PDB file of C-alpha atoms and ligand atoms in Angstrom:
ATOM      1  CA  UNK A 988     214.665  31.943  41.492  1.00  0.00           C
ATOM      2  CA  UNK A 989     217.964  30.569  42.108  1.00  0.00           C
ATOM      3  CA  UNK A 990     218.341  27.914  45.197  1.00  0.00           C
ATOM      4  CA  UNK A 991     221.556  29.100  46.801  1.00  0.00           C
ATOM      5  CA  UNK A 992     223.369  27.079  49.195  1.00  0.00           C
ATOM      6  CA  UNK A 993     222.988  28.614  52.759  1.00  0.00           C
ATOM      7  CA  UNK A 994     226.622  29.143  53.525  1.00  0.00           C
ATOM      8  CA  UNK A 995     229.180  30.948  51.724  1.00  0.00           C
ATOM      9  CA  UNK A 996     232.927  31.450  52.186  1.00  0.00           C
ATOM     10  CA  UNK A 997     233.674  35.316  52.009  1.00  0.00           C
ATOM     11  CA  UNK A 998     236.441  37.644  53.507  1.00  0.00           C
ATOM     12  CA  UNK A 999     238.305  34.518  55.065  1.00  0.00           C
ATOM     13  CA  UNK A1000     235.127  32.941  56.828  1.00  0.00           C
ATOM     14  CA  UNK A1001     232.195  31.010  56.378  1.00  0.00           C
ATOM     15  CA  UNK A1002     228.881  33.157  56.599  1.00  0.00           C
ATOM     16  CA  UNK A1003     225.363  32.891  55.793  1.00  0.00           C
ATOM     17  CA  UNK A1004     225.078  33.455  51.919  1.00  0.00           C
ATOM     18  CA  UNK A1005     222.602  36.647  52.583  1.00  0.00           C
ATOM     19  CA  UNK A1006     225.345  38.273  54.407  1.00  0.00           C
ATOM     20  CA  UNK A1007     228.033  37.803  51.902  1.00  0.00           C
ATOM     21  CA  UNK A1008     227.746  41.130  49.974  1.00  0.00           C
ATOM     22  CA  UNK A1009     230.236  43.469  48.221  1.00  0.00           C
ATOM     23  CA  UNK A1010     230.494  47.388  48.023  1.00  0.00           C
ATOM     24  CA  UNK A1011     229.249  49.150  44.468  1.00  0.00           C
ATOM     25  CA  UNK A1012     232.648  50.572  44.692  1.00  0.00           C
ATOM     26  CA  UNK A1013     234.484  47.275  44.462  1.00  0.00           C
ATOM     27  CA  UNK A1014     237.277  47.231  41.987  1.00  0.00           C
ATOM     28  CA  UNK A1015     236.651  44.067  39.878  1.00  0.00           C
ATOM     29  CA  UNK A1016     232.903  44.864  39.331  1.00  0.00           C
ATOM     30  CA  UNK A1017     234.207  47.995  37.146  1.00  0.00           C
ATOM     31  CA  UNK A1018     237.163  46.409  35.567  1.00  0.00           C
ATOM     32  CA  UNK A1019     236.258  42.772  35.346  1.00  0.00           C
ATOM     33  CA  UNK A1020     239.342  41.855  36.930  1.00  0.00           C
ATOM     34  CA  UNK A1021     238.088  38.610  38.411  1.00  0.00           C
ATOM     35  CA  UNK A1022     238.505  34.905  37.604  1.00  0.00           C
ATOM     36  CA  UNK A1023     236.614  32.022  38.566  1.00  0.00           C
ATOM     37  CA  UNK A1024     235.916  28.294  38.664  1.00  0.00           C
ATOM     38  CA  UNK A1025     232.867  26.339  37.978  1.00  0.00           C
ATOM     39  CA  UNK A1026     232.349  23.016  39.430  1.00  0.00           C
ATOM     40  CA  UNK A1027     229.762  20.378  39.934  1.00  0.00           C
ATOM     41  CA  UNK A1028     229.123  18.738  43.570  1.00  0.00           C
ATOM     42  CA  UNK A1029     226.710  15.866  43.067  1.00  0.00           C
ATOM     43  CA  UNK A1030     225.530  13.595  46.122  1.00  0.00           C
ATOM     44  CA  UNK A1031     227.025   9.915  45.610  1.00  0.00           C
ATOM     45  CA  UNK A1032     224.205   7.979  44.208  1.00  0.00           C
ATOM     46  CA  UNK A1033     225.492   5.187  46.445  1.00  0.00           C
ATOM     47  CA  UNK A1034     226.223   6.719  49.702  1.00  0.00           C
ATOM     48  CA  UNK A1035     224.086   9.329  50.964  1.00  0.00           C
ATOM     49  CA  UNK A1036     227.235  10.624  53.139  1.00  0.00           C
ATOM     50  CA  UNK A1037     229.406  11.678  50.468  1.00  0.00           C
ATOM     51  CA  UNK A1038     229.490  14.650  47.990  1.00  0.00           C
ATOM     52  CA  UNK A1039     231.439  13.853  44.753  1.00  0.00           C
ATOM     53  CA  UNK A1040     233.828  16.620  42.910  1.00  0.00           C
ATOM     54  CA  UNK A1041     234.926  15.824  39.814  1.00  0.00           C
ATOM     55  CA  UNK A1042     238.501  16.816  39.177  1.00  0.00           C
ATOM     56  CA  UNK A1043     238.815  18.850  42.255  1.00  0.00           C
ATOM     57  CA  UNK A1044     242.702  19.202  41.837  1.00  0.00           C
ATOM     58  CA  UNK A1045     242.417  20.555  38.137  1.00  0.00           C
ATOM     59  CA  UNK A1046     239.654  23.021  38.936  1.00  0.00           C
ATOM     60  CA  UNK A1047     241.862  24.247  41.857  1.00  0.00           C
ATOM     61  CA  UNK A1048     245.147  24.373  39.701  1.00  0.00           C
ATOM     62  CA  UNK A1049     243.159  26.369  36.974  1.00  0.00           C
ATOM     63  CA  UNK A1050     241.725  28.903  39.465  1.00  0.00           C
ATOM     64  CA  UNK A1051     245.306  29.444  40.987  1.00  0.00           C
ATOM     65  CA  UNK A1052     246.480  29.975  37.483  1.00  0.00           C
ATOM     66  CA  UNK A1053     243.723  32.303  36.597  1.00  0.00           C
ATOM     67  CA  UNK A1054     244.384  34.363  39.986  1.00  0.00           C
ATOM     68  CA  UNK A1055     248.041  34.711  38.813  1.00  0.00           C
ATOM     69  CA  UNK A1056     247.056  37.023  35.855  1.00  0.00           C
ATOM     70  CA  UNK A1057     245.495  39.163  38.766  1.00  0.00           C
ATOM     71  CA  UNK A1058     248.574  39.260  40.581  1.00  0.00           C
ATOM     72  CA  UNK A1059     247.040  37.383  43.327  1.00  0.00           C
ATOM     73  CA  UNK A1060     248.896  34.408  44.664  1.00  0.00           C
ATOM     74  CA  UNK A1061     246.256  31.622  45.427  1.00  0.00           C
ATOM     75  CA  UNK A1062     247.775  28.382  46.073  1.00  0.00           C
ATOM     76  CA  UNK A1063     245.550  25.563  44.649  1.00  0.00           C
ATOM     77  CA  UNK A1064     245.880  23.698  47.829  1.00  0.00           C
ATOM     78  CA  UNK A1065     244.300  26.694  49.884  1.00  0.00           C
ATOM     79  CA  UNK A1066     241.471  26.593  47.591  1.00  0.00           C
ATOM     80  CA  UNK A1067     241.116  23.041  47.795  1.00  0.00           C
ATOM     81  CA  UNK A1068     240.879  22.979  51.457  1.00  0.00           C
ATOM     82  CA  UNK A1069     238.372  25.978  51.581  1.00  0.00           C
ATOM     83  CA  UNK A1070     236.297  24.028  49.124  1.00  0.00           C
ATOM     84  CA  UNK A1071     236.181  20.855  50.731  1.00  0.00           C
ATOM     85  CA  UNK A1072     235.139  22.648  54.010  1.00  0.00           C
ATOM     86  CA  UNK A1073     232.510  24.671  51.932  1.00  0.00           C
ATOM     87  CA  UNK A1074     230.840  21.229  50.838  1.00  0.00           C
ATOM     88  CA  UNK A1075     230.885  20.076  54.570  1.00  0.00           C
ATOM     89  CA  UNK A1076     229.476  23.174  55.805  1.00  0.00           C
ATOM     90  CA  UNK A1077     226.413  23.141  53.317  1.00  0.00           C
ATOM     91  CA  UNK A1078     225.751  19.385  53.035  1.00  0.00           C
ATOM     92  CA  UNK A1079     224.189  19.593  49.663  1.00  0.00           C
ATOM     93  CA  UNK A1080     221.342  17.263  48.633  1.00  0.00           C
ATOM     94  CA  UNK A1081     221.044  17.816  44.899  1.00  0.00           C
ATOM     95  CA  UNK A1082     223.324  18.215  42.258  1.00  0.00           C
ATOM     96  CA  UNK A1083     224.995  21.723  42.613  1.00  0.00           C
ATOM     97  CA  UNK A1084     227.109  24.228  40.775  1.00  0.00           C
ATOM     98  CA  UNK A1085     230.053  25.686  42.822  1.00  0.00           C
ATOM     99  CA  UNK A1086     231.295  28.797  41.958  1.00  0.00           C
ATOM    100  CA  UNK A1087     234.726  29.945  43.567  1.00  0.00           C
ATOM    101  CA  UNK A1088     235.805  33.602  42.637  1.00  0.00           C
ATOM    102  CA  UNK A1089     238.802  35.607  42.871  1.00  0.00           C
ATOM    103  CA  UNK A1090     238.683  39.249  42.282  1.00  0.00           C
ATOM    104  CA  UNK A1091     240.376  42.774  42.769  1.00  0.00           C
ATOM    105  CA  UNK A1092     238.350  43.575  45.941  1.00  0.00           C
ATOM    106  CA  UNK A1093     239.824  47.000  46.841  1.00  0.00           C
ATOM    107  CA  UNK A1094     237.553  50.099  46.279  1.00  0.00           C
ATOM    108  CA  UNK A1095     239.888  52.193  44.357  1.00  0.00           C
ATOM    109  CA  UNK A1096     239.362  53.612  40.888  1.00  0.00           C
ATOM    110  CA  UNK A1097     242.201  53.108  38.079  1.00  0.00           C
ATOM    111  CA  UNK A1098     242.152  49.788  36.048  1.00  0.00           C
ATOM    112  CA  UNK A1099     245.346  48.126  37.551  1.00  0.00           C
ATOM    113  CA  UNK A1100     246.435  44.879  39.217  1.00  0.00           C
ATOM    114  CA  UNK A1101     249.242  46.362  41.585  1.00  0.00           C
ATOM    115  CA  UNK A1102     248.395  48.083  44.816  1.00  0.00           C
ATOM    116  CA  UNK A1103     244.779  46.796  44.809  1.00  0.00           C
ATOM    117  CA  UNK A1104     243.690  44.354  47.447  1.00  0.00           C
ATOM    118  CA  UNK A1105     242.554  41.041  46.117  1.00  0.00           C
ATOM    119  CA  UNK A1106     240.157  38.352  47.746  1.00  0.00           C
ATOM    120  CA  UNK A1107     238.443  35.013  47.391  1.00  0.00           C
ATOM    121  CA  UNK A1108     234.845  33.933  47.750  1.00  0.00           C
ATOM    122  CA  UNK A1109     232.707  30.717  47.277  1.00  0.00           C
ATOM    123  CA  UNK A1110     229.174  30.314  46.859  1.00  0.00           C
ATOM    124  CA  UNK A1111     226.907  27.505  45.407  1.00  0.00           C
ATOM    125  CA  UNK A1112     223.502  26.934  43.700  1.00  0.00           C
ATOM    126  CA  UNK A1113     221.320  24.057  42.822  1.00  0.00           C
ATOM    127  CA  UNK A1114     221.924  23.178  39.100  1.00  0.00           C
ATOM    128  CA  UNK A1115     220.029  20.577  36.801  1.00  0.00           C
ATOM    129  CA  UNK A1116     220.949  20.236  33.069  1.00  0.00           C
ATOM    130  CA  UNK A1117     222.363  23.430  31.793  1.00  0.00           C
ATOM    131  CA  UNK A1118     221.833  22.287  28.090  1.00  0.00           C
ATOM    132  CA  UNK A1119     219.598  19.641  26.985  1.00  0.00           C
ATOM    133  CA  UNK A1120     221.483  16.234  26.865  1.00  0.00           C
ATOM    134  CA  UNK A1121     219.085  15.265  23.983  1.00  0.00           C
ATOM    135  CA  UNK A1122     220.509  17.725  21.738  1.00  0.00           C
ATOM    136  CA  UNK A1123     220.739  21.589  21.161  1.00  0.00           C
ATOM    137  CA  UNK A1124     220.737  23.842  17.780  1.00  0.00           C
ATOM    138  CA  UNK A1125     223.445  26.321  17.459  1.00  0.00           C
ATOM    139  CA  UNK A1126     224.210  29.538  15.399  1.00  0.00           C
ATOM    140  CA  UNK A1127     227.388  30.983  14.408  1.00  0.00           C
ATOM    141  CA  UNK A1128     227.984  33.920  16.404  1.00  0.00           C
ATOM    142  CA  UNK A1129     228.725  37.347  14.770  1.00  0.00           C
ATOM    143  CA  UNK A1130     230.944  37.878  17.909  1.00  0.00           C
ATOM    144  CA  UNK A1131     234.465  36.379  17.804  1.00  0.00           C
ATOM    145  CA  UNK A1132     236.445  34.854  20.587  1.00  0.00           C
ATOM    146  CA  UNK A1133     239.161  37.141  22.168  1.00  0.00           C
ATOM    147  CA  UNK A1134     242.746  36.492  21.123  1.00  0.00           C
ATOM    148  CA  UNK A1135     245.676  35.526  23.424  1.00  0.00           C
ATOM    149  CA  UNK A1136     247.633  38.366  22.584  1.00  0.00           C
ATOM    150  CA  UNK A1137     245.103  40.701  24.033  1.00  0.00           C
ATOM    151  CA  UNK A1138     243.584  38.823  26.885  1.00  0.00           C
ATOM    152  CA  UNK A1139     244.994  35.889  28.913  1.00  0.00           C
ATOM    153  CA  UNK A1140     242.743  33.177  27.645  1.00  0.00           C
ATOM    154  CA  UNK A1141     244.631  30.322  29.778  1.00  0.00           C
ATOM    155  CA  UNK A1142     242.879  32.178  32.636  1.00  0.00           C
ATOM    156  CA  UNK A1143     239.138  31.959  33.570  1.00  0.00           C
ATOM    157  CA  UNK A1144     238.836  35.676  33.578  1.00  0.00           C
ATOM    158  CA  UNK A1145     235.505  37.433  34.149  1.00  0.00           C
ATOM    159  CA  UNK A1146     235.885  40.224  31.667  1.00  0.00           C
ATOM    160  CA  UNK A1147     235.889  37.591  28.941  1.00  0.00           C
ATOM    161  CA  UNK A1148     232.336  36.753  29.350  1.00  0.00           C
ATOM    162  CA  UNK A1149     231.072  39.881  28.037  1.00  0.00           C
ATOM    163  CA  UNK A1150     231.819  38.192  24.546  1.00  0.00           C
ATOM    164  CA  UNK A1151     229.993  34.827  25.531  1.00  0.00           C
ATOM    165  CA  UNK A1152     227.175  36.886  26.818  1.00  0.00           C
ATOM    166  CA  UNK A1153     226.686  38.692  23.418  1.00  0.00           C
ATOM    167  CA  UNK A1154     226.901  35.345  21.769  1.00  0.00           C
ATOM    168  CA  UNK A1155     224.531  33.568  24.049  1.00  0.00           C
ATOM    169  CA  UNK A1156     222.088  36.155  23.802  1.00  0.00           C
ATOM    170  CA  UNK A1157     222.157  36.739  20.054  1.00  0.00           C
ATOM    171  CA  UNK A1158     221.808  33.030  19.462  1.00  0.00           C
ATOM    172  CA  UNK A1159     218.685  32.764  21.813  1.00  0.00           C
ATOM    173  CA  UNK A1160     216.964  35.852  20.628  1.00  0.00           C
ATOM    174  CA  UNK A1161     217.389  34.540  16.933  1.00  0.00           C
ATOM    175  CA  UNK A1162     215.860  30.959  17.947  1.00  0.00           C
ATOM    176  CA  UNK A1163     218.955  29.053  18.805  1.00  0.00           C
ATOM    177  CA  UNK A1164     219.990  27.407  21.948  1.00  0.00           C
ATOM    178  CA  UNK A1165     223.640  28.399  21.796  1.00  0.00           C
ATOM    179  CA  UNK A1166     226.479  30.303  19.964  1.00  0.00           C
ATOM    180  CA  UNK A1167     229.454  28.898  18.012  1.00  0.00           C
ATOM    181  CA  UNK A1168     232.236  31.322  18.355  1.00  0.00           C
ATOM    182  CA  UNK A1169     235.141  31.495  15.650  1.00  0.00           C
ATOM    183  CA  UNK A1170     238.548  32.602  16.673  1.00  0.00           C
ATOM    184  CA  UNK A1171     240.533  35.831  14.973  1.00  0.00           C
ATOM    185  CA  UNK A1172     241.590  33.342  12.473  1.00  0.00           C
ATOM    186  CA  UNK A1173     238.005  32.371  11.362  1.00  0.00           C
ATOM    187  CA  UNK A1174     238.346  28.998  12.618  1.00  0.00           C
ATOM    188  CA  UNK A1175     235.759  26.936  14.969  1.00  0.00           C
ATOM    189  CA  UNK A1176     236.544  27.918  18.515  1.00  0.00           C
ATOM    190  CA  UNK A1177     234.247  27.176  21.275  1.00  0.00           C
ATOM    191  CA  UNK A1178     230.597  27.917  22.426  1.00  0.00           C
ATOM    192  CA  UNK A1179     229.801  30.496  24.855  1.00  0.00           C
ATOM    193  CA  UNK A1180     230.358  28.473  27.840  1.00  0.00           C
ATOM    194  CA  UNK A1181     231.748  24.957  26.297  1.00  0.00           C
ATOM    195  CA  UNK A1182     234.290  23.640  24.189  1.00  0.00           C
ATOM    196  CA  UNK A1183     233.556  22.181  20.804  1.00  0.00           C
ATOM    197  CA  UNK A1184     234.124  18.554  19.310  1.00  0.00           C
ATOM    198  CA  UNK A1185     233.263  17.075  15.972  1.00  0.00           C
ATOM    199  CA  UNK A1186     233.523  13.442  14.554  1.00  0.00           C
ATOM    200  CA  UNK A1187     234.551  12.964  11.045  1.00  0.00           C
ATOM    201  CA  UNK A1188     235.332   9.400   9.529  1.00  0.00           C
ATOM    202  CA  UNK A1189     235.599   7.834  13.067  1.00  0.00           C
ATOM    203  CA  UNK A1190     237.954  10.386  14.419  1.00  0.00           C
ATOM    204  CA  UNK A1191     237.199  12.624  17.230  1.00  0.00           C
ATOM    205  CA  UNK A1192     238.342  16.243  16.386  1.00  0.00           C
ATOM    206  CA  UNK A1193     238.819  19.424  18.485  1.00  0.00           C
ATOM    207  CA  UNK A1194     240.324  22.625  18.139  1.00  0.00           C
ATOM    208  CA  UNK A1195     243.852  22.524  19.816  1.00  0.00           C
ATOM    209  CA  UNK A1196     244.974  24.779  22.636  1.00  0.00           C
ATOM    210  CA  UNK A1197     246.550  27.183  20.086  1.00  0.00           C
ATOM    211  CA  UNK A1198     243.103  27.973  18.917  1.00  0.00           C
ATOM    212  CA  UNK A1199     242.309  30.431  21.680  1.00  0.00           C
ATOM    213  CA  UNK A1200     239.917  28.031  23.423  1.00  0.00           C
ATOM    214  CA  UNK A1201     239.468  27.767  27.048  1.00  0.00           C
ATOM    215  CA  UNK A1202     241.638  25.119  28.677  1.00  0.00           C
ATOM    216  CA  UNK A1203     238.427  22.919  29.385  1.00  0.00           C
ATOM    217  CA  UNK A1204     238.527  20.379  31.963  1.00  0.00           C
ATOM    218  CA  UNK A1205     235.871  18.532  30.492  1.00  0.00           C
ATOM    219  CA  UNK A1206     237.673  18.707  27.369  1.00  0.00           C
ATOM    220  CA  UNK A1207     240.771  17.274  28.734  1.00  0.00           C
ATOM    221  CA  UNK A1208     238.792  14.536  30.419  1.00  0.00           C
ATOM    222  CA  UNK A1209     237.101  13.557  26.822  1.00  0.00           C
ATOM    223  CA  UNK A1210     240.442  13.448  25.127  1.00  0.00           C
ATOM    224  CA  UNK A1211     241.812  10.968  27.677  1.00  0.00           C
ATOM    225  CA  UNK A1212     238.599   8.878  27.898  1.00  0.00           C
ATOM    226  CA  UNK A1213     238.372   8.677  23.952  1.00  0.00           C
ATOM    227  CA  UNK A1214     242.140   7.505  23.648  1.00  0.00           C
ATOM    228  CA  UNK A1215     241.474   5.095  26.475  1.00  0.00           C
ATOM    229  CA  UNK A1216     238.222   3.801  24.473  1.00  0.00           C
ATOM    230  CA  UNK A1217     240.369   3.365  21.210  1.00  0.00           C
ATOM    231  CA  UNK A1218     238.665   6.489  19.294  1.00  0.00           C
ATOM    232  CA  UNK A1219     241.355   8.479  17.308  1.00  0.00           C
ATOM    233  CA  UNK A1220     241.763  11.776  18.651  1.00  0.00           C
ATOM    234  CA  UNK A1221     242.939  14.782  16.777  1.00  0.00           C
ATOM    235  CA  UNK A1222     243.541  18.404  18.044  1.00  0.00           C
ATOM    236  CA  UNK A1223     243.704  20.845  15.268  1.00  0.00           C
ATOM    237  CA  UNK A1224     242.078  23.743  13.475  1.00  0.00           C
ATOM    238  CA  UNK A1225     238.551  23.320  12.268  1.00  0.00           C
ATOM    239  CA  UNK A1226     236.752  24.981   9.380  1.00  0.00           C
ATOM    240  CA  UNK A1227     233.111  26.102   9.373  1.00  0.00           C
ATOM    241  CA  UNK A1228     232.413  24.199   6.559  1.00  0.00           C
ATOM    242  CA  UNK A1229     233.792  21.090   8.026  1.00  0.00           C
ATOM    243  CA  UNK A1230     231.622  21.553  11.149  1.00  0.00           C
ATOM    244  CA  UNK A1231     228.594  21.783   8.654  1.00  0.00           C
ATOM    245  CA  UNK A1232     229.186  18.448   7.341  1.00  0.00           C
ATOM    246  CA  UNK A1233     230.323  16.637  10.349  1.00  0.00           C
ATOM    247  CA  UNK A1234     228.747  13.239  11.276  1.00  0.00           C
ATOM    248  CA  UNK A1235     228.356  14.250  15.115  1.00  0.00           C
ATOM    249  CA  UNK A1236     229.319  17.611  16.923  1.00  0.00           C
ATOM    250  CA  UNK A1237     229.108  17.998  20.705  1.00  0.00           C
ATOM    251  CA  UNK A1238     229.796  20.842  23.066  1.00  0.00           C
ATOM    252  CA  UNK A1239     231.556  20.151  26.434  1.00  0.00           C
ATOM    253  CA  UNK A1240     231.506  21.786  29.924  1.00  0.00           C
ATOM    254  CA  UNK A1241     231.287  21.236  33.329  1.00  0.00           C
ATOM    255  CA  UNK A1242     227.718  22.812  33.609  1.00  0.00           C
ATOM    256  CA  UNK A1243     226.732  21.410  30.010  1.00  0.00           C
ATOM    257  CA  UNK A1244     228.405  18.005  30.499  1.00  0.00           C
ATOM    258  CA  UNK A1245     228.257  16.545  26.956  1.00  0.00           C
ATOM    259  CA  UNK A1246     225.565  18.075  24.860  1.00  0.00           C
ATOM    260  CA  UNK A1247     224.956  16.917  21.313  1.00  0.00           C
ATOM    261  CA  UNK A1248     224.313  19.364  18.461  1.00  0.00           C
ATOM    262  CA  UNK A1249     221.623  18.451  16.273  1.00  0.00           C
ATOM    263  CA  UNK A1250     221.281  21.681  13.921  1.00  0.00           C
ATOM    264  CA  UNK A1251     223.727  24.343  12.990  1.00  0.00           C
ATOM    265  CA  UNK A1252     221.898  27.400  11.359  1.00  0.00           C
ATOM    266  CA  UNK A1253     220.140  25.339   8.646  1.00  0.00           C
ATOM    267  CA  UNK A1254     222.291  22.399   8.505  1.00  0.00           C
ATOM    268  CA  UNK A1255     220.577  19.217  10.100  1.00  0.00           C
ATOM    269  CA  UNK A1256     223.387  16.859  11.775  1.00  0.00           C
ATOM    270  CA  UNK A1257     222.868  12.950  11.727  1.00  0.00           C
ATOM    271  CA  UNK A1258     220.561  11.738  14.353  1.00  0.00           C
ATOM    272  CA  UNK A1259     222.784   8.895  14.745  1.00  0.00           C
ATOM    273  CA  UNK A1260     225.606   9.777  17.284  1.00  0.00           C
ATOM    274  CA  UNK A1261     227.226   6.660  18.454  1.00  0.00           C
ATOM    275  CA  UNK A1262     230.530   8.225  19.670  1.00  0.00           C
ATOM    276  CA  UNK A1263     228.783  11.258  21.448  1.00  0.00           C
ATOM    277  CA  UNK A1264     226.487   8.824  23.249  1.00  0.00           C
ATOM    278  CA  UNK A1265     229.248   6.344  24.164  1.00  0.00           C
ATOM    279  CA  UNK A1266     231.322   9.403  25.466  1.00  0.00           C
ATOM    280  CA  UNK A1267     228.086  11.079  27.386  1.00  0.00           C
ATOM    281  CA  UNK A1268     227.124   7.716  29.050  1.00  0.00           C
ATOM    282  CA  UNK A1269     231.044   6.971  30.215  1.00  0.00           C
ATOM    283  CA  UNK A1270     231.488  10.674  31.488  1.00  0.00           C
ATOM    284  CA  UNK A1271     228.177  10.681  33.458  1.00  0.00           C
ATOM    285  CA  UNK A1272     229.043   7.216  34.952  1.00  0.00           C
ATOM    286  CA  UNK A1273     232.422   8.637  35.718  1.00  0.00           C
ATOM    287  CA  UNK A1274     231.382  11.625  37.539  1.00  0.00           C
ATOM    288  CA  UNK A1275     228.780   9.494  39.480  1.00  0.00           C
ATOM    289  CA  UNK A1276     231.716   7.210  40.752  1.00  0.00           C
ATOM    290  CA  UNK A1277     230.220   4.291  38.800  1.00  0.00           C
ATOM    291  CA  UNK A1278     233.374   3.696  36.937  1.00  0.00           C
ATOM    292  CA  UNK A1279     236.412   1.897  38.709  1.00  0.00           C
ATOM    293  CA  UNK A1280     238.925   3.062  36.263  1.00  0.00           C
ATOM    294  CA  UNK A1281     238.465   6.804  36.760  1.00  0.00           C
ATOM    295  CA  UNK A1282     237.934   6.844  40.385  1.00  0.00           C
ATOM    296  CA  UNK A1283     241.087   9.153  40.892  1.00  0.00           C
ATOM    297  CA  UNK A1284     238.935  11.741  38.969  1.00  0.00           C
ATOM    298  CA  UNK A1285     236.417  12.000  41.753  1.00  0.00           C
ATOM    299  CA  UNK A1286     236.969  13.431  45.060  1.00  0.00           C
ATOM    300  CA  UNK A1287     234.590  12.138  47.683  1.00  0.00           C
ATOM    301  CA  UNK A1288     233.945  14.579  50.587  1.00  0.00           C
ATOM    302  CA  UNK A1289     232.191  12.919  53.569  1.00  0.00           C
ATOM    303  CA  UNK A1290     229.496  15.257  54.881  1.00  0.00           C
ATOM    304  CA  UNK A1291     228.793  13.532  58.044  1.00  0.00           C
ATOM    305  CA  UNK A1292     225.031  13.639  57.338  1.00  0.00           C
ATOM    306  CA  UNK A1293     224.338  10.235  59.200  1.00  0.00           C
ATOM    307  CA  UNK A1294     225.791  11.798  62.359  1.00  0.00           C
ATOM    308  CA  UNK A1295     223.395  15.043  62.160  1.00  0.00           C
TER     309      UNK A1295
HETATM  310  N1  PMP B2376     234.922  27.536  27.386  1.00  0.00           N
HETATM  311  C1  PMP B2376     234.414  28.508  28.177  1.00  0.00           C
HETATM  312  C2  PMP B2376     234.143  29.810  27.683  1.00  0.00           C
HETATM  313  C3  PMP B2376     233.739  28.280  29.493  1.00  0.00           C
HETATM  314  O1  PMP B2376     233.360  29.300  30.123  1.00  0.00           O
HETATM  315  C4  PMP B2376     233.655  26.917  29.875  1.00  0.00           C
HETATM  316  C5  PMP B2376     233.109  26.622  31.404  1.00  0.00           C
HETATM  317  N2  PMP B2376     233.967  26.760  32.213  1.00  0.00           N
HETATM  318  C6  PMP B2376     234.342  25.904  29.020  1.00  0.00           C
HETATM  319  C7  PMP B2376     234.748  26.391  27.762  1.00  0.00           C
HETATM  320  C8  PMP B2376     234.652  24.558  29.520  1.00  0.00           C
HETATM  321  O2  PMP B2376     235.106  24.364  30.436  1.00  0.00           O
HETATM  322  P1  PMP B2376     235.294  23.109  31.520  1.00  0.00           P
HETATM  323  O3  PMP B2376     234.975  21.993  30.899  1.00  0.00           O
HETATM  324  O4  PMP B2376     236.546  23.189  32.410  1.00  0.00           O
HETATM  325  O5  PMP B2376     234.043  23.583  32.403  1.00  0.00           O
END
């Protein structure tokens, strides 16, 4: 069972999670016309009165950008304000995943975005490691990532996750932990809910934003970190055969953080993963506010626990 945070934000107010329910006729449920964010909220290991949100502004911007595709004007500042209050209301005690969701909330029939009410809710749940930080096995999916010409890939649109779901289930049911999806050009794209990186000859390589990948916030953070650490970074198309002989491969995402890949189908990857490990340690230290250089990436919310 999931361990949900007690308070949700729903229809413009904070209510008990169990009371935040929608109708079976909700438009978004039928047409996949929703968009979401996924963020981690972690108790500050050094201050029990604070909850840490990693790159809050970026997450709010991406959700606001996704809402635009639904013809819903939801400013990033407004999302941020609600998320901070959401954390203050819930005072989470363990690492959580926060799910803000925008959607067509009207009850009408017909796939469209005009003349349909829109709304926004937020809920959260306790979440430990989504993938093992020690390494995962992957297969190439028989399902391909959508193309930007038929799907707004710069939004995190709920309908896209049918492809992720098909790919993840196919991978798990055939004995792997995760799926690697190709794009329509047959180039390596991303995993079911993570971006992908490989290391070859000391270079950190990831598919560019023109390769139909999601604009991952962890991806962006890793590219900045690697540059700062003096690791050469290249954004370009990756062939399947290159990935199979890479020195290191890892997946990145808010839920998964950095998950090293130890095997792709029948190709074992080297067990030594120096660059992956370095980035993994750095990213965890930053999200826990243990790294002074990246403090502006961490938004601390005071929850007033000591005054309870
Ligand atoms: N790709 C997909 C399809 C995803 O769902 C996610 C998770 N949001 C990512 C990549 C990674 O994005 P982020 O680092 O922003 O969590």
